[in-house]
Amino acid sequence: MPDDGAGMETAKKEKAEQILAEFRLQEEDLKKVMRRMQKEMDRGLRLETHQEASVKMLPTYVRSTPEGSEVGDFLSLDLGGTNFRVMLVKVGEGEAGHWSVKTKHQMYCIPEDAMTGTAEMLFDYISECISDFLDKHQMKHKKLPLGFTFSFPVRHEDIDKGILLNWTKGFKASGAEGNNIVGLLRDAIKRRGDFEMDVVAMVNDTVATMISCYYEDRQCEVGMIVGTGCNACYMEEMHNVELVEGEEGRMCVNTEWGAFGDAGELDEFLLEYDRAVDESSLNPGQQLYEKLIGGKYMGELVRLVLLPLVYEDLLYRAEGSEQLSPPGAFETRFVSHVETCARRRPRIQNVISKVYCLDSEHGRLPSPRAQRGCVHITMGVDGSVYKLHPIFKERFHASVRRLTPSCEITFIQSEDGSGRGAALVSAVACKKAYMLGQ
């Protein structure tokens, strides 16, 4: 007599595999995405095609890396998600040409009304957090140089002047887009009136990560974030950066590759789950590449995949669908938890661990400089997905190396990259101003 139970189990596995098969990209698919990404990067660098390019390749005005002789006390701000961080960074002289960097920091949660209200509300709250931090450390009497890590698409006009192009990652504060972010911060500090700060630099979190990791490895020329969102920067030859005058030297370019796909480049790879996440977001049709990878969206993607598995009794029991039904019910941190458990219990892994894009190498790309024929490059990486997901890191490293066989790539995990990096950029800016007699 046939074992009906075993037959049903086999049928369930086949059905689950059928659903999961959609997520498995072949290597040729990844190479196709790479080629399209490279094309958009080149278009973003060129003056005549920059406007319509989905990958904007924004100049950062960070032209040089620290030498190791920059010292002093600096305040760093880090805004890139629902948490805002204020950090005191003490940069001192170290041994063998290295810095001695000591930090103290405080984390503040950004209220929903500040994220989606007005720019004045948001920056007044930021100013309030700075005031609280200075009170706790008894430093209100000092006018410190301030570096601002601001992790949203910005068109820089100088190291301390940048126009917000558009909000991402759930922010919608009105009156900020199209305005100088440093100016909004300075105005809020002035309105508050109980402390003074010298805002000397604003950088993206990828730039801060790269500079922070340069502290450990002088060959670090790429910074990447895989956290709430996903983005990368790298050092580019000035003659390729057509949006800025000058041919000599190099400049760090913020790729803003999270918007890759906004012009249809990823349409053939988007699944119904990807489209559902996009349509329910605050910025439908934008930041599509980021929505395939970023931690802000990962949990919801998994929830949408789990629902049909549960409804068809392929995973758990049908009543489990009630817990999964509300949008946002499956948090991104649960993905890491499931993967951790799956390592201990392989049978669970067979069913669950392949239901989201990280396992399928869904949209994973090599570093920008790797496409330019480099022999050896170091990449600094930061972000909660990279740091906390139990297997993302090893799969990411393996995929990048497989897709760039001619390059020797070293990965450095950044520690306090956004804060420390912004402080080091500020230190370089202060030293340059001093040398110019400003």
XYZ file of C-alpha atoms in Angstrom:
438
model
C 0.000 0.000 0.000
C 1.389 3.447 -0.874
C 2.102 5.783 1.979
C -0.391 8.630 1.362
C 1.297 10.727 4.037
C 4.653 10.488 2.295
C 3.032 11.284 -1.058
C 1.356 14.388 0.358
C 4.645 15.495 1.885
C 6.381 15.074 -1.476
C 3.630 17.041 -3.242
C 3.945 19.858 -0.703
C 7.685 20.047 -1.197
C 7.266 20.163 -4.977
C 4.697 22.959 -4.686
C 6.931 24.928 -2.327
C 9.893 24.472 -4.676
C 7.740 25.728 -7.551
C 7.062 28.956 -5.656
C 10.653 29.346 -4.549
C 12.059 28.703 -8.027
C 11.007 32.206 -9.079
C 13.642 33.662 -6.773
C 16.647 31.834 -8.189
C 18.570 33.991 -10.612
C 21.073 32.361 -12.927
C 24.579 33.780 -13.190
C 23.813 35.108 -16.669
C 20.884 37.045 -15.184
C 23.214 38.652 -12.667
C 25.680 39.538 -15.422
C 22.829 41.127 -17.382
C 21.951 43.260 -14.354
C 25.645 44.143 -13.981
C 25.885 45.347 -17.571
C 22.775 47.465 -17.205
C 24.041 48.914 -13.933
C 27.392 49.784 -15.550
C 25.604 51.514 -18.416
C 23.530 53.626 -16.025
C 26.602 54.482 -13.965
C 28.378 55.740 -17.075
C 25.284 57.729 -18.077
C 25.090 59.212 -14.595
C 28.679 60.466 -14.785
C 28.202 62.167 -18.149
C 26.779 65.679 -18.288
C 24.570 65.075 -21.336
C 22.914 61.915 -19.965
C 23.004 62.548 -16.205
C 19.474 63.915 -15.968
C 17.762 60.818 -17.361
C 20.111 58.233 -15.815
C 18.529 56.177 -13.040
C 21.901 55.897 -11.251
C 22.760 59.539 -10.595
C 26.468 59.210 -9.649
C 26.403 62.332 -7.485
C 29.660 64.202 -6.797
C 30.334 64.504 -3.066
C 33.110 67.124 -3.090
C 35.144 64.767 -0.934
C 38.347 65.056 -2.937
C 40.942 63.677 -0.564
C 41.303 61.061 2.125
C 42.715 61.729 5.613
C 46.499 61.722 6.008
C 46.558 60.782 9.672
C 47.666 64.136 11.035
C 44.166 65.570 11.509
C 43.332 65.932 15.218
C 40.691 67.533 17.434
C 37.203 67.101 18.862
C 34.299 66.811 16.439
C 30.563 66.314 16.661
C 28.940 63.890 14.226
C 25.278 63.517 13.332
C 23.923 60.454 11.578
C 20.471 60.516 9.962
C 19.568 57.727 7.598
C 16.676 55.803 9.086
C 14.253 55.829 11.973
C 17.098 56.314 14.460
C 19.186 59.465 14.700
C 22.606 59.406 16.335
C 24.715 62.142 17.874
C 28.385 61.294 18.414
C 31.379 63.026 19.982
C 34.552 61.960 18.191
C 38.000 62.681 19.613
C 40.679 62.316 16.933
C 44.207 62.216 18.318
C 47.679 61.377 17.113
C 48.349 57.669 17.064
C 51.249 55.375 16.279
C 52.738 54.589 12.855
C 50.780 57.327 11.104
C 47.391 56.125 12.318
C 44.762 58.015 14.240
C 43.612 57.422 17.752
C 39.820 57.751 17.556
C 37.591 57.689 20.624
C 33.826 58.079 20.502
C 30.804 58.667 22.708
C 27.334 58.507 21.232
C 23.626 58.689 21.957
C 20.815 57.211 19.868
C 17.483 59.000 19.442
C 14.331 57.633 17.808
C 12.788 59.867 15.131
C 9.033 60.271 15.822
C 6.675 59.493 12.952
C 5.316 63.052 12.900
C 8.860 64.418 12.492
C 9.558 62.015 9.611
C 6.379 62.868 7.723
C 5.570 66.391 8.985
C 7.493 69.498 7.949
C 11.218 70.052 7.475
C 11.137 72.584 10.295
C 9.655 69.975 12.665
C 12.282 67.417 11.680
C 15.292 69.701 12.040
C 13.966 71.266 15.232
C 13.814 67.745 16.672
C 17.380 67.085 15.483
C 18.496 70.323 17.126
C 16.740 69.263 20.335
C 18.655 65.965 20.290
C 21.972 67.768 19.820
C 21.142 70.047 22.758
C 20.308 67.067 24.950
C 23.573 65.339 24.012
C 25.658 68.433 24.737
C 23.925 68.840 28.098
C 24.725 65.263 29.077
C 28.392 65.740 28.199
C 28.603 69.300 29.548
C 29.867 70.682 26.226
C 27.429 73.468 25.383
C 30.131 76.042 25.919
C 32.208 74.637 23.037
C 31.679 75.494 19.373
C 32.739 72.232 17.739
C 33.191 71.412 14.036
C 30.240 69.273 13.002
C 30.053 66.558 10.341
C 26.588 65.499 9.208
C 26.034 62.023 7.771
C 22.809 62.434 5.781
C 21.886 59.262 3.945
C 19.482 60.474 1.286
C 19.988 61.533 -2.352
C 21.685 64.943 -2.319
C 23.145 67.066 -5.108
C 26.229 68.627 -3.551
C 27.372 72.099 -4.493
C 30.224 71.955 -1.994
C 31.342 69.837 0.956
C 28.986 71.813 3.247
C 26.130 72.495 0.833
C 23.792 69.885 -0.619
C 20.294 70.003 -2.106
C 17.950 67.153 -1.162
C 16.679 65.569 -4.375
C 14.071 63.304 -2.811
C 13.316 61.531 0.426
C 13.608 57.733 0.702
C 13.182 55.048 3.399
C 9.862 56.311 4.751
C 10.747 59.998 5.184
C 8.381 62.582 3.709
C 9.028 65.812 5.649
C 7.660 68.622 3.474
C 9.750 71.638 2.599
C 13.065 69.761 2.530
C 13.223 68.494 -1.044
C 14.909 71.049 -3.262
C 16.502 72.837 -0.304
C 19.993 72.954 1.199
C 20.039 70.442 4.054
C 22.964 72.081 5.849
C 21.061 75.368 5.694
C 17.997 73.733 7.290
C 20.191 72.341 10.077
C 21.913 75.681 10.669
C 18.535 77.458 10.794
C 17.210 74.983 13.370
C 20.310 75.419 15.547
C 19.894 79.192 15.322
C 16.186 78.983 16.220
C 17.005 76.961 19.301
C 19.724 79.374 20.348
C 21.240 77.501 23.305
C 24.400 76.217 21.551
C 26.578 76.940 18.518
C 28.028 74.524 15.978
C 30.273 74.941 12.948
C 28.766 72.652 10.277
C 31.801 71.981 8.076
C 30.820 68.871 6.097
C 27.849 66.797 5.010
C 28.396 63.305 3.631
C 26.414 60.238 2.686
C 26.718 57.176 4.949
C 28.544 55.292 2.194
C 31.166 58.053 2.048
C 31.510 58.080 5.832
C 31.929 54.298 5.802
C 34.626 54.437 3.124
C 36.576 57.148 4.956
C 36.215 55.337 8.273
C 37.547 52.098 6.782
C 40.371 53.975 5.075
C 41.519 54.521 8.651
C 42.254 50.763 8.733
C 43.232 50.097 5.124
C 44.688 52.824 2.889
C 43.475 50.928 -0.188
C 39.811 51.374 0.770
C 38.195 53.190 -2.141
C 34.643 51.843 -1.958
C 31.983 52.310 0.698
C 28.761 50.307 0.765
C 25.697 50.224 3.001
C 23.336 47.273 3.254
C 20.963 48.248 6.024
C 17.607 50.020 5.996
C 18.522 50.938 2.435
C 21.324 50.016 0.043
C 23.852 52.285 -1.635
C 27.538 52.585 -2.543
C 30.232 55.177 -3.257
C 33.755 55.028 -4.665
C 36.703 57.223 -5.622
C 36.512 58.248 -9.287
C 38.990 60.043 -11.554
C 37.977 63.697 -11.885
C 38.109 63.645 -15.673
C 35.209 61.150 -15.570
C 33.081 63.317 -13.231
C 31.622 65.659 -15.834
C 29.242 67.394 -13.417
C 32.179 69.103 -11.692
C 34.779 71.288 -13.357
C 38.372 70.150 -13.238
C 40.409 67.280 -14.618
C 43.018 66.727 -11.938
C 42.822 64.338 -9.005
C 39.875 62.257 -7.848
C 36.538 62.707 -6.137
C 34.261 60.379 -4.203
C 31.073 59.675 -6.141
C 27.842 58.684 -4.403
C 26.230 56.291 -6.881
C 22.705 56.358 -5.385
C 22.249 52.973 -7.013
C 19.163 52.297 -4.914
C 17.215 54.007 -7.727
C 18.511 51.575 -10.341
C 15.496 50.041 -12.057
C 13.334 53.140 -11.852
C 13.522 53.417 -15.664
C 12.497 49.785 -16.201
C 15.942 48.126 -16.112
C 14.761 45.524 -13.573
C 11.221 44.929 -14.804
C 11.895 41.411 -16.053
C 13.269 40.415 -12.637
C 10.507 41.909 -10.466
C 8.126 39.356 -8.990
C 4.561 39.956 -7.834
C 5.879 40.297 -4.273
C 8.361 43.007 -5.311
C 5.623 44.899 -7.098
C 3.294 44.662 -4.097
C 5.969 46.063 -1.774
C 6.643 48.901 -4.200
C 2.975 49.790 -4.660
C 2.356 49.957 -0.908
C 5.436 52.111 -0.226
C 5.546 55.883 0.278
C 7.449 56.254 -3.008
C 5.979 53.818 -5.559
C 8.038 53.458 -8.717
C 11.181 54.765 -7.013
C 14.212 53.134 -5.378
C 13.325 49.763 -6.907
C 16.775 48.205 -6.554
C 16.898 49.236 -2.907
C 13.489 47.627 -2.348
C 14.902 44.285 -3.483
C 17.680 44.397 -0.877
C 17.134 46.933 1.906
C 16.222 45.863 5.402
C 13.247 48.227 5.416
C 11.514 46.024 2.847
C 12.929 42.541 3.418
C 10.529 41.455 6.151
C 7.502 42.516 4.125
C 8.785 40.646 1.063
C 9.123 37.499 3.151
C 5.634 37.969 4.610
C 4.129 38.177 1.129
C 5.909 34.973 0.116
C 4.930 33.127 3.286
C 1.218 33.891 2.919
C 0.552 31.572 -0.073
C 2.712 28.873 1.524
C 0.572 29.041 4.651
C -2.756 29.319 2.802
C -1.970 26.184 0.795
C -0.908 24.334 3.948
C 2.669 24.075 2.729
C 4.109 25.784 5.779
C 2.822 25.771 9.360
C -0.945 25.496 9.763
C -3.569 27.547 7.957
C -4.491 29.458 11.110
C -1.001 30.977 11.031
C -2.182 33.208 8.200
C -4.006 35.426 10.687
C -0.708 36.438 12.271
C 0.886 37.062 8.878
C -2.043 38.960 7.348
C -1.359 42.528 8.562
C 1.222 44.406 6.456
C 4.494 44.676 8.350
C 3.632 41.743 10.633
C 6.807 39.870 9.669
C 9.725 42.083 10.720
C 13.092 41.956 8.987
C 14.775 40.820 12.207
C 12.645 37.655 12.006
C 14.399 36.772 8.738
C 17.741 36.655 10.523
C 16.158 34.657 13.348
C 14.758 32.058 10.944
C 18.115 31.689 9.195
C 19.872 31.256 12.540
C 17.400 28.572 13.581
C 17.619 26.912 10.176
C 21.340 26.396 10.616
C 20.569 24.355 13.686
C 17.655 22.534 12.072
C 18.384 21.929 8.369
C 14.873 20.612 7.639
C 13.417 24.069 8.316
C 16.025 25.551 6.046
C 14.820 23.435 3.143
C 11.425 25.134 3.339
C 12.091 28.638 4.621
C 15.627 29.794 3.921
C 15.108 30.241 0.184
C 11.973 32.405 0.274
C 13.698 35.758 -0.040
C 16.065 37.465 -2.397
C 19.254 37.204 -0.348
C 19.365 33.448 -0.826
C 18.778 33.748 -4.564
C 21.414 36.447 -5.084
C 18.511 38.649 -6.181
C 20.167 41.771 -7.604
C 23.618 41.418 -6.115
C 26.325 43.432 -7.873
C 30.088 43.957 -7.665
C 31.662 47.206 -6.593
C 31.803 50.037 -9.163
C 35.584 50.187 -9.235
C 35.724 46.445 -9.845
C 34.177 47.105 -13.249
C 37.024 49.438 -14.168
C 39.707 46.762 -14.332
C 41.225 47.101 -10.888
C 43.644 44.502 -9.582
C 43.152 45.000 -5.854
C 40.500 46.997 -4.040
C 39.225 47.259 -0.477
C 35.549 47.802 0.221
C 34.239 49.140 3.534
C 30.762 47.831 4.331
C 28.246 48.817 6.987
C 24.549 48.342 7.688
C 22.303 46.141 9.783
C 21.618 43.540 7.084
C 25.329 43.085 6.399
C 26.195 42.912 10.086
C 23.247 41.038 11.597
C 21.966 38.628 8.963
C 23.740 35.323 9.700
C 24.645 34.365 6.117
C 24.225 37.451 3.935
C 27.847 38.482 4.349
C 29.419 35.223 3.185
C 27.058 34.885 0.226
C 27.570 38.504 -0.773
C 31.359 38.124 -0.672
C 31.233 34.909 -2.679
C 28.931 36.405 -5.322
C 31.017 39.554 -5.803
C 34.216 37.545 -6.154
C 32.616 35.115 -8.567
C 31.335 37.946 -10.762
C 34.656 39.828 -10.733
C 37.281 37.100 -11.229
C 39.983 39.548 -12.377
C 39.867 41.536 -9.116
C 41.229 40.831 -5.673
C 38.678 42.322 -3.283
C 39.095 42.773 0.461
C 36.036 43.505 2.599
C 36.208 45.470 5.850
C 33.243 45.677 8.183
C 32.907 49.238 9.364
C 32.526 50.003 13.050
C 30.841 53.310 13.883
C 31.453 54.160 10.237
C 28.816 56.853 9.776
C 29.852 58.840 12.848
C 33.581 58.303 12.733
C 33.766 58.827 8.983
C 31.869 62.119 9.124
C 34.231 63.314 11.856
C 37.301 62.400 9.781
C 35.871 64.181 6.713
C 35.271 67.206 8.968
C 38.854 66.955 10.220
C 40.179 67.013 6.651
C 37.922 69.970 5.792
C 39.077 71.896 8.874
C 42.726 71.197 8.102
C 42.301 72.298 4.490
C 40.579 75.528 5.594
C 43.374 76.215 8.059
C 46.053 75.657 5.416
C 44.237 78.042 3.075
C 44.156 80.627 5.844
C 40.361 80.700 6.091
